[in-house]
Amino acid sequence: MQPTGVWALTPPAEISEAEFRDWQRLLEQRAGMVLGEQQRRFLQNSLSARMRELSVGDYASYYRCVTDGPRGAVEWSHLLDRLTVQETSFFRHPPSFELLCRYLQGRLAERSPARPWAFWSVGCASGEEPYSLAITAMEVLRGETANAAERFGVTATDISLNALEKVRQGLYPPRRLERLDEALRDRYFSAQADGHFRVLPSLAERVCSARLNVLDLAKAPMSGMDIIFCQNLLIYFRRWRRREILNRLAERLAPGGLLVIGVGEVVGWQHPDLQPVADPQVLAFTRKG
Ligand SMILES: C[S@@+](CC[C@H](N)C(=O)[O-])C[C@H]1O[C@@H](n2cnc3c(N)ncnc32)[C@H](O)[C@@H]1O
C-alpha cells in the first residue's frame, strides 16, 4: 500500500472501455442514472476517490466490492452519495410554490380536520424542498386554525442515506437561507450559536423521511397523496423511464391531488386520470375526481 500523501498526488488511473460500460450499466439498472461520455471523468474521479479511501487498487476490484452481497449493499450506498447530484434550495422554483399556495388556499374550505393534507417530496435531497412544502402549508393554514401543524404531513424520500440524514438534522448554513424571505426564516428557524439555522421542532416533526429508490415505486406504500413534488430528479433518467415514474406517481395521488414536476423535465406526457394545470410557468397536473 502506498503512503497517503502519494495516493493523494497520484492522478486516477484511466478507466477502460469495458469497465466504463460495466459501471454505466450498473448505475442505470440500479438507480436509473444515465452516465454519458461527458460524465466519464466525473465517474472516474468519484470512483478513484472512494477506492483511495478503501485502498482498493483497480476498478474491477471495486466493482466487486459494490456488487458483492450485503457488504456490497453498504458500499453501494456510500458510492451513491458521491454520484448523485444533490443540488437544491429552499423554494427552488418560485412559480411552483406560488401555484401550491394558490392550490392549498382553494382547498381550505373542503379541508377535513380528520384528514390532514399529505405531501410527498420525491428526491428530496437535503430537505430544502420538503421543508419549503411544510412552510407553505403552515403559511396557508396559519390564519385558519390554531393547530396548523397538525393539519398536514410531509413525506420526504430519496435514494441517498446521506441526504436523508441531513433532512433529519434540519440544520443549514446561513448561505442556504440567503434567498429565503427573512420573515419566514425568523418564523420557522432558530439561529444557532455557530451561525447555522435549525428548523423549528414544530415544523421538523411534520416531515418524515424514508429511503426510496424511484425505480421501486411499485413497492412503495404511499397512497392518497394530496401533493407530490418531483423536481430535478427525472432529468437524470431516460425518457421512457421518466414516463413510467410519472405513471406510478399519478396512481399515488388522491382525487383532486396536485403533481408538480420540474419545467421541461418531461415533454408530451399525459395520463388519463390527470389534467394539466393551465399555467405556462409550471409543469403540474391535478387528478380528476
Ligand atoms: C438535484 S436533487 C433535487 C432535489 C429537489 N427535488 C429539488 O428540486 O431541489 C436530486 C435528488 O434525487 C435523488 N435521486 C437520484 N436518483 C434517485 C433515485 N433513483 N431514487 C430516488 N432518489 C434519487 C438524489 O439523491 C438527489 O437528492
Short mmCIF file of C-alpha atoms and ligand atoms in Angstrom, two decimals:
data_model
loop_
_atom_site.label_atom_id
_atom_site.label_comp_id
_atom_site.label_asym_id
_atom_site.label_seq_id
_atom_site.Cartn_x
_atom_site.Cartn_y
_atom_site.Cartn_z
CA MET A 1 0.00 0.00 0.00
CA GLN A 2 1.31 3.47 -0.85
CA PRO A 3 1.54 6.16 1.84
CA THR A 4 -1.48 8.52 1.88
CA GLY A 5 0.47 11.54 0.57
CA VAL A 6 1.49 9.66 -2.57
CA TRP A 7 -2.10 8.43 -3.12
CA ALA A 8 -3.34 11.99 -2.92
CA LEU A 9 -0.93 13.12 -5.64
CA THR A 10 -1.47 10.18 -7.99
CA PRO A 11 -3.97 11.02 -10.76
CA PRO A 12 -6.81 8.47 -11.14
CA ALA A 13 -6.00 5.54 -13.42
CA GLU A 14 -7.80 5.63 -16.79
CA ILE A 15 -10.95 3.52 -16.72
CA SER A 16 -11.05 1.06 -19.63
CA GLU A 17 -13.91 0.99 -22.18
CA ALA A 18 -15.23 -2.30 -20.80
CA GLU A 19 -15.06 -1.09 -17.19
CA PHE A 20 -16.82 2.14 -18.07
CA ARG A 21 -19.62 0.19 -19.76
CA ASP A 22 -19.97 -2.10 -16.70
CA TRP A 23 -20.34 0.90 -14.39
CA GLN A 24 -22.75 2.63 -16.77
CA ARG A 25 -24.92 -0.50 -16.85
CA LEU A 26 -24.86 -0.96 -13.08
CA LEU A 27 -25.77 2.66 -12.33
CA GLU A 28 -28.60 2.69 -14.82
CA GLN A 29 -30.04 -0.67 -13.74
CA ARG A 30 -29.93 0.08 -10.05
CA ALA A 31 -30.59 3.80 -9.85
CA GLY A 32 -31.83 4.86 -13.30
CA MET A 33 -28.84 7.16 -13.61
CA VAL A 34 -27.61 7.62 -17.17
CA LEU A 35 -23.93 8.50 -17.37
CA GLY A 36 -22.84 9.52 -20.85
CA GLU A 37 -19.38 10.02 -22.30
CA GLN A 38 -19.29 13.56 -20.80
CA GLN A 39 -19.52 12.08 -17.30
CA ARG A 40 -16.67 9.59 -17.80
CA ARG A 41 -14.15 11.77 -15.96
CA PHE A 42 -16.63 12.53 -13.19
CA LEU A 43 -17.23 8.80 -12.71
CA GLN A 44 -13.54 8.03 -12.83
CA ASN A 45 -12.70 10.71 -10.24
CA SER A 46 -15.56 9.70 -7.94
CA LEU A 47 -14.69 6.01 -8.09
CA SER A 48 -10.99 6.59 -7.54
CA ALA A 49 -11.59 8.93 -4.61
CA ARG A 50 -13.60 6.20 -2.89
CA MET A 51 -11.14 3.49 -3.93
CA ARG A 52 -8.32 5.50 -2.38
CA GLU A 53 -10.22 5.68 0.92
CA LEU A 54 -10.62 1.90 0.87
CA SER A 55 -7.15 1.22 -0.54
CA VAL A 56 -8.68 -0.67 -3.45
CA GLY A 57 -6.25 -0.63 -6.37
CA ASP A 58 -8.36 -1.14 -9.50
CA TYR A 59 -11.85 -0.52 -10.86
CA ALA A 60 -12.70 -4.20 -11.30
CA SER A 61 -11.95 -4.99 -7.64
CA TYR A 62 -14.03 -2.03 -6.52
CA TYR A 63 -16.87 -3.16 -8.79
CA ARG A 64 -16.84 -6.47 -6.90
CA CYS A 65 -16.88 -4.58 -3.56
CA VAL A 66 -20.06 -2.81 -4.65
CA THR A 67 -21.86 -5.80 -6.11
CA ASP A 68 -20.88 -8.47 -3.60
CA GLY A 69 -23.63 -9.47 -1.15
CA PRO A 70 -24.78 -7.48 1.91
CA ARG A 71 -21.45 -5.70 2.33
CA GLY A 72 -21.74 -4.64 -1.29
CA ALA A 73 -25.10 -3.02 -0.49
CA VAL A 74 -23.45 -0.84 2.16
CA GLU A 75 -20.68 0.20 -0.22
CA TRP A 76 -23.23 0.86 -2.97
CA SER A 77 -24.93 3.26 -0.64
CA HIS A 78 -21.65 5.14 0.02
CA LEU A 79 -20.98 5.37 -3.68
CA LEU A 80 -24.45 6.70 -4.45
CA ASP A 81 -23.88 9.57 -2.04
CA ARG A 82 -20.97 10.61 -4.24
CA LEU A 83 -22.56 10.09 -7.62
CA THR A 84 -25.98 11.63 -7.11
CA VAL A 85 -26.42 15.35 -7.70
CA GLN A 86 -27.94 16.81 -4.57
CA GLU A 87 -28.11 20.43 -5.55
CA THR A 88 -31.24 22.05 -4.13
CA SER A 89 -32.52 25.19 -2.40
CA PHE A 90 -35.49 26.46 -0.40
CA PHE A 91 -38.40 27.41 -2.69
CA ARG A 92 -36.19 26.47 -5.61
CA HIS A 93 -38.72 27.14 -8.36
CA PRO A 94 -40.86 30.01 -7.01
CA PRO A 95 -43.73 29.67 -9.56
CA SER A 96 -44.27 26.04 -8.44
CA PHE A 97 -44.60 27.16 -4.82
CA GLU A 98 -46.88 30.05 -5.80
CA LEU A 99 -49.10 27.52 -7.58
CA LEU A 100 -49.04 25.32 -4.47
CA CYS A 101 -50.03 28.22 -2.28
CA ARG A 102 -52.99 29.12 -4.53
CA TYR A 103 -54.00 25.45 -4.76
CA LEU A 104 -54.00 25.00 -0.97
CA GLN A 105 -55.92 28.22 -0.43
CA GLY A 106 -58.51 26.93 -2.89
CA ARG A 107 -58.85 23.73 -0.88
CA LEU A 108 -59.17 25.32 2.56
CA ALA A 109 -62.96 25.23 2.52
CA GLU A 110 -63.18 21.49 1.83
CA ARG A 111 -60.38 20.60 4.27
CA SER A 112 -61.41 17.95 6.77
CA PRO A 113 -59.72 18.15 10.19
CA ALA A 114 -59.90 14.35 10.33
CA ARG A 115 -57.75 14.01 7.21
CA PRO A 116 -54.55 16.05 7.22
CA TRP A 117 -53.08 17.07 3.86
CA ALA A 118 -50.47 14.55 2.70
CA PHE A 119 -47.43 15.93 0.87
CA TRP A 120 -44.63 13.97 -0.78
CA SER A 121 -41.25 15.27 -1.89
CA VAL A 122 -39.75 12.70 -4.27
CA GLY A 123 -35.96 13.05 -4.48
CA CYS A 124 -35.90 15.41 -1.52
CA ALA A 125 -32.08 15.84 -1.32
CA SER A 126 -31.01 17.57 1.93
CA GLY A 127 -34.52 18.71 2.87
CA GLU A 128 -34.93 22.18 1.43
CA GLU A 129 -37.83 21.04 -0.77
CA PRO A 130 -39.85 19.15 1.89
CA TYR A 131 -39.31 21.97 4.40
CA SER A 132 -40.43 24.51 1.77
CA LEU A 133 -43.59 22.42 1.31
CA ALA A 134 -44.13 22.36 5.08
CA ILE A 135 -43.59 26.13 5.36
CA THR A 136 -46.08 26.75 2.53
CA ALA A 137 -48.68 24.59 4.27
CA MET A 138 -48.08 26.36 7.61
CA GLU A 139 -48.41 29.76 5.97
CA VAL A 140 -51.70 28.83 4.31
CA LEU A 141 -53.15 27.19 7.42
CA ARG A 142 -51.81 29.63 9.99
CA GLY A 143 -54.67 32.12 9.79
CA GLU A 144 -57.28 29.36 9.62
CA THR A 145 -56.65 27.15 12.59
CA ALA A 146 -54.87 27.26 15.93
CA ASN A 147 -53.13 23.93 15.39
CA ALA A 148 -51.95 24.34 11.79
CA ALA A 149 -49.05 21.92 12.20
CA GLU A 150 -51.40 19.02 12.90
CA ARG A 151 -53.24 19.54 9.63
CA PHE A 152 -50.58 18.24 7.26
CA GLY A 153 -47.64 15.86 6.99
CA VAL A 154 -44.75 15.72 4.53
CA THR A 155 -43.04 12.52 3.41
CA ALA A 156 -39.54 13.13 2.09
CA THR A 157 -37.88 10.33 0.13
CA ASP A 158 -34.52 9.93 -1.54
CA ILE A 159 -32.11 7.18 -2.56
CA SER A 160 -29.22 8.80 -0.68
CA LEU A 161 -28.87 8.00 3.02
CA ASN A 162 -26.54 10.93 3.45
CA ALA A 163 -29.20 13.29 2.08
CA LEU A 164 -31.85 11.79 4.38
CA GLU A 165 -29.61 12.29 7.39
CA LYS A 166 -29.47 16.00 6.51
CA VAL A 167 -33.26 16.12 6.29
CA ARG A 168 -33.44 14.65 9.80
CA GLN A 169 -30.91 17.14 11.16
CA GLY A 170 -32.71 20.12 9.60
CA LEU A 171 -29.61 22.22 10.13
CA TYR A 172 -28.47 24.62 7.40
CA PRO A 173 -25.54 27.01 6.98
CA PRO A 174 -26.57 30.67 6.57
CA ARG A 175 -25.84 30.80 2.82
CA ARG A 176 -28.54 28.14 2.22
CA LEU A 177 -31.12 30.57 3.66
CA GLU A 178 -29.89 33.66 1.86
CA ARG A 179 -32.74 33.69 -0.66
CA LEU A 180 -35.40 32.80 1.89
CA ASP A 181 -37.76 35.56 2.95
CA GLU A 182 -36.49 36.96 6.26
CA ALA A 183 -39.92 36.74 7.92
CA LEU A 184 -40.13 33.03 7.05
CA ARG A 185 -36.61 32.45 8.29
CA ASP A 186 -37.45 34.07 11.63
CA ARG A 187 -40.74 32.18 11.92
CA TYR A 188 -39.52 28.68 11.12
CA PHE A 189 -35.81 28.52 12.02
CA SER A 190 -33.78 29.14 15.14
CA ALA A 191 -30.35 30.73 14.82
CA GLN A 192 -27.58 28.63 16.35
CA ALA A 193 -24.53 29.98 18.15
CA ASP A 194 -22.29 28.95 15.23
CA GLY A 195 -24.39 30.87 12.67
CA HIS A 196 -26.31 27.84 11.33
CA PHE A 197 -30.11 27.76 11.28
CA ARG A 198 -32.15 24.86 12.63
CA VAL A 199 -35.69 24.10 11.51
CA LEU A 200 -38.00 24.56 14.50
CA PRO A 201 -39.11 21.26 16.06
CA SER A 202 -42.80 22.09 15.44
CA LEU A 203 -42.08 22.16 11.69
CA ALA A 204 -39.47 19.37 11.65
CA GLU A 205 -41.87 16.93 13.28
CA ARG A 206 -44.28 17.32 10.35
CA VAL A 207 -41.61 15.97 7.96
CA CYS A 208 -40.73 12.28 7.95
CA SER A 209 -38.01 10.90 5.73
CA ALA A 210 -37.50 7.48 4.21
CA ARG A 211 -35.19 5.84 1.74
CA LEU A 212 -36.86 5.13 -1.57
CA ASN A 213 -35.43 4.43 -4.97
CA VAL A 214 -37.90 5.79 -7.54
CA LEU A 215 -37.27 2.69 -9.62
CA ASP A 216 -39.04 0.78 -6.83
CA LEU A 217 -42.16 2.95 -6.72
CA ALA A 218 -44.36 -0.06 -7.38
CA LYS A 219 -43.39 -1.37 -3.92
CA ALA A 220 -43.77 1.98 -2.11
CA PRO A 221 -46.63 2.20 0.41
CA MET A 222 -47.60 5.83 -0.32
CA SER A 223 -51.14 6.45 -1.49
CA GLY A 224 -53.81 9.14 -1.36
CA MET A 225 -51.25 11.96 -1.58
CA ASP A 226 -52.67 15.45 -1.92
CA ILE A 227 -49.45 16.99 -3.22
CA ILE A 228 -46.50 15.33 -4.94
CA PHE A 229 -43.41 17.36 -5.85
CA CYS A 230 -40.93 15.61 -8.14
CA GLN A 231 -38.49 18.21 -9.39
CA ASN A 232 -34.95 17.98 -10.76
CA LEU A 233 -34.84 14.21 -10.50
CA LEU A 234 -36.33 12.94 -13.75
CA ILE A 235 -33.70 14.81 -15.79
CA TYR A 236 -31.17 12.10 -14.90
CA PHE A 237 -33.29 9.32 -16.41
CA ARG A 238 -34.13 8.07 -19.89
CA ARG A 239 -37.33 9.37 -21.39
CA TRP A 240 -39.24 6.07 -21.16
CA ARG A 241 -38.30 5.79 -17.50
CA ARG A 242 -39.47 9.33 -16.72
CA ARG A 243 -42.90 8.43 -18.11
CA GLU A 244 -43.02 5.20 -16.11
CA ILE A 245 -42.16 7.02 -12.90
CA LEU A 246 -44.78 9.68 -13.58
CA ASN A 247 -47.40 7.00 -14.25
CA ARG A 248 -46.60 5.43 -10.87
CA LEU A 249 -46.75 8.82 -9.12
CA ALA A 250 -50.08 9.63 -10.76
CA GLU A 251 -51.53 6.46 -9.20
CA ARG A 252 -50.49 7.68 -5.74
CA LEU A 253 -52.42 10.96 -5.99
CA ALA A 254 -55.72 11.39 -4.17
CA PRO A 255 -58.65 12.57 -6.29
CA GLY A 256 -58.15 16.31 -6.79
CA GLY A 257 -54.45 15.94 -5.82
CA LEU A 258 -51.67 18.00 -7.39
CA LEU A 259 -48.50 16.65 -9.07
CA VAL A 260 -45.74 19.21 -9.68
CA ILE A 261 -42.76 18.39 -11.91
CA GLY A 262 -39.78 20.48 -12.96
CA VAL A 263 -40.48 22.57 -16.07
CA GLY A 264 -39.14 20.80 -19.18
CA GLU A 265 -38.42 17.54 -17.37
CA VAL A 266 -40.91 15.62 -19.46
CA VAL A 267 -42.42 16.53 -22.82
CA GLY A 268 -45.78 15.36 -24.10
CA TRP A 269 -46.58 13.07 -21.16
CA GLN A 270 -50.27 12.60 -20.44
CA HIS A 271 -52.24 10.42 -18.07
CA PRO A 272 -55.94 9.57 -18.49
CA ASP A 273 -56.70 10.47 -14.84
CA LEU A 274 -54.81 13.78 -14.80
CA GLN A 275 -55.40 17.17 -16.28
CA PRO A 276 -52.65 19.71 -16.86
CA VAL A 277 -52.64 22.93 -14.85
CA ALA A 278 -53.09 25.88 -17.20
CA ASP A 279 -50.09 27.94 -16.15
CA PRO A 280 -47.15 28.27 -18.57
CA GLN A 281 -44.71 28.90 -15.73
CA VAL A 282 -45.13 25.47 -14.17
CA LEU A 283 -45.46 21.83 -15.17
CA ALA A 284 -48.23 20.45 -13.00
CA PHE A 285 -51.28 18.21 -13.14
CA THR A 286 -54.32 17.61 -10.98
CA ARG A 287 -56.08 14.30 -10.59
CA LYS A 288 -59.65 14.25 -11.81
CA GLY A 289 -62.48 13.44 -9.44
C1 LIG B 1 -30.89 17.54 -7.85
S1 LIG B 1 -31.62 16.82 -6.41
C2 LIG B 1 -33.23 17.56 -6.46
C3 LIG B 1 -33.70 17.95 -5.08
C4 LIG B 1 -35.05 18.66 -5.04
N1 LIG B 1 -36.11 17.81 -5.54
C5 LIG B 1 -35.01 19.97 -5.78
O1 LIG B 1 -35.68 20.10 -6.81
O2 LIG B 1 -34.33 20.87 -5.35
C6 LIG B 1 -31.96 15.15 -7.00
C7 LIG B 1 -32.16 14.15 -5.86
O3 LIG B 1 -32.66 12.93 -6.40
C8 LIG B 1 -32.04 11.86 -5.72
N2 LIG B 1 -32.07 10.65 -6.57
C9 LIG B 1 -31.29 10.34 -7.62
N3 LIG B 1 -31.62 9.14 -8.11
C10 LIG B 1 -32.64 8.69 -7.36
C11 LIG B 1 -33.42 7.50 -7.38
N4 LIG B 1 -33.20 6.54 -8.26
N5 LIG B 1 -34.41 7.37 -6.46
C12 LIG B 1 -34.64 8.35 -5.54
N6 LIG B 1 -33.93 9.48 -5.46
C13 LIG B 1 -32.94 9.66 -6.37
C14 LIG B 1 -30.63 12.33 -5.43
O4 LIG B 1 -30.04 11.63 -4.36
C15 LIG B 1 -30.87 13.81 -5.13
O5 LIG B 1 -31.02 14.04 -3.76
#
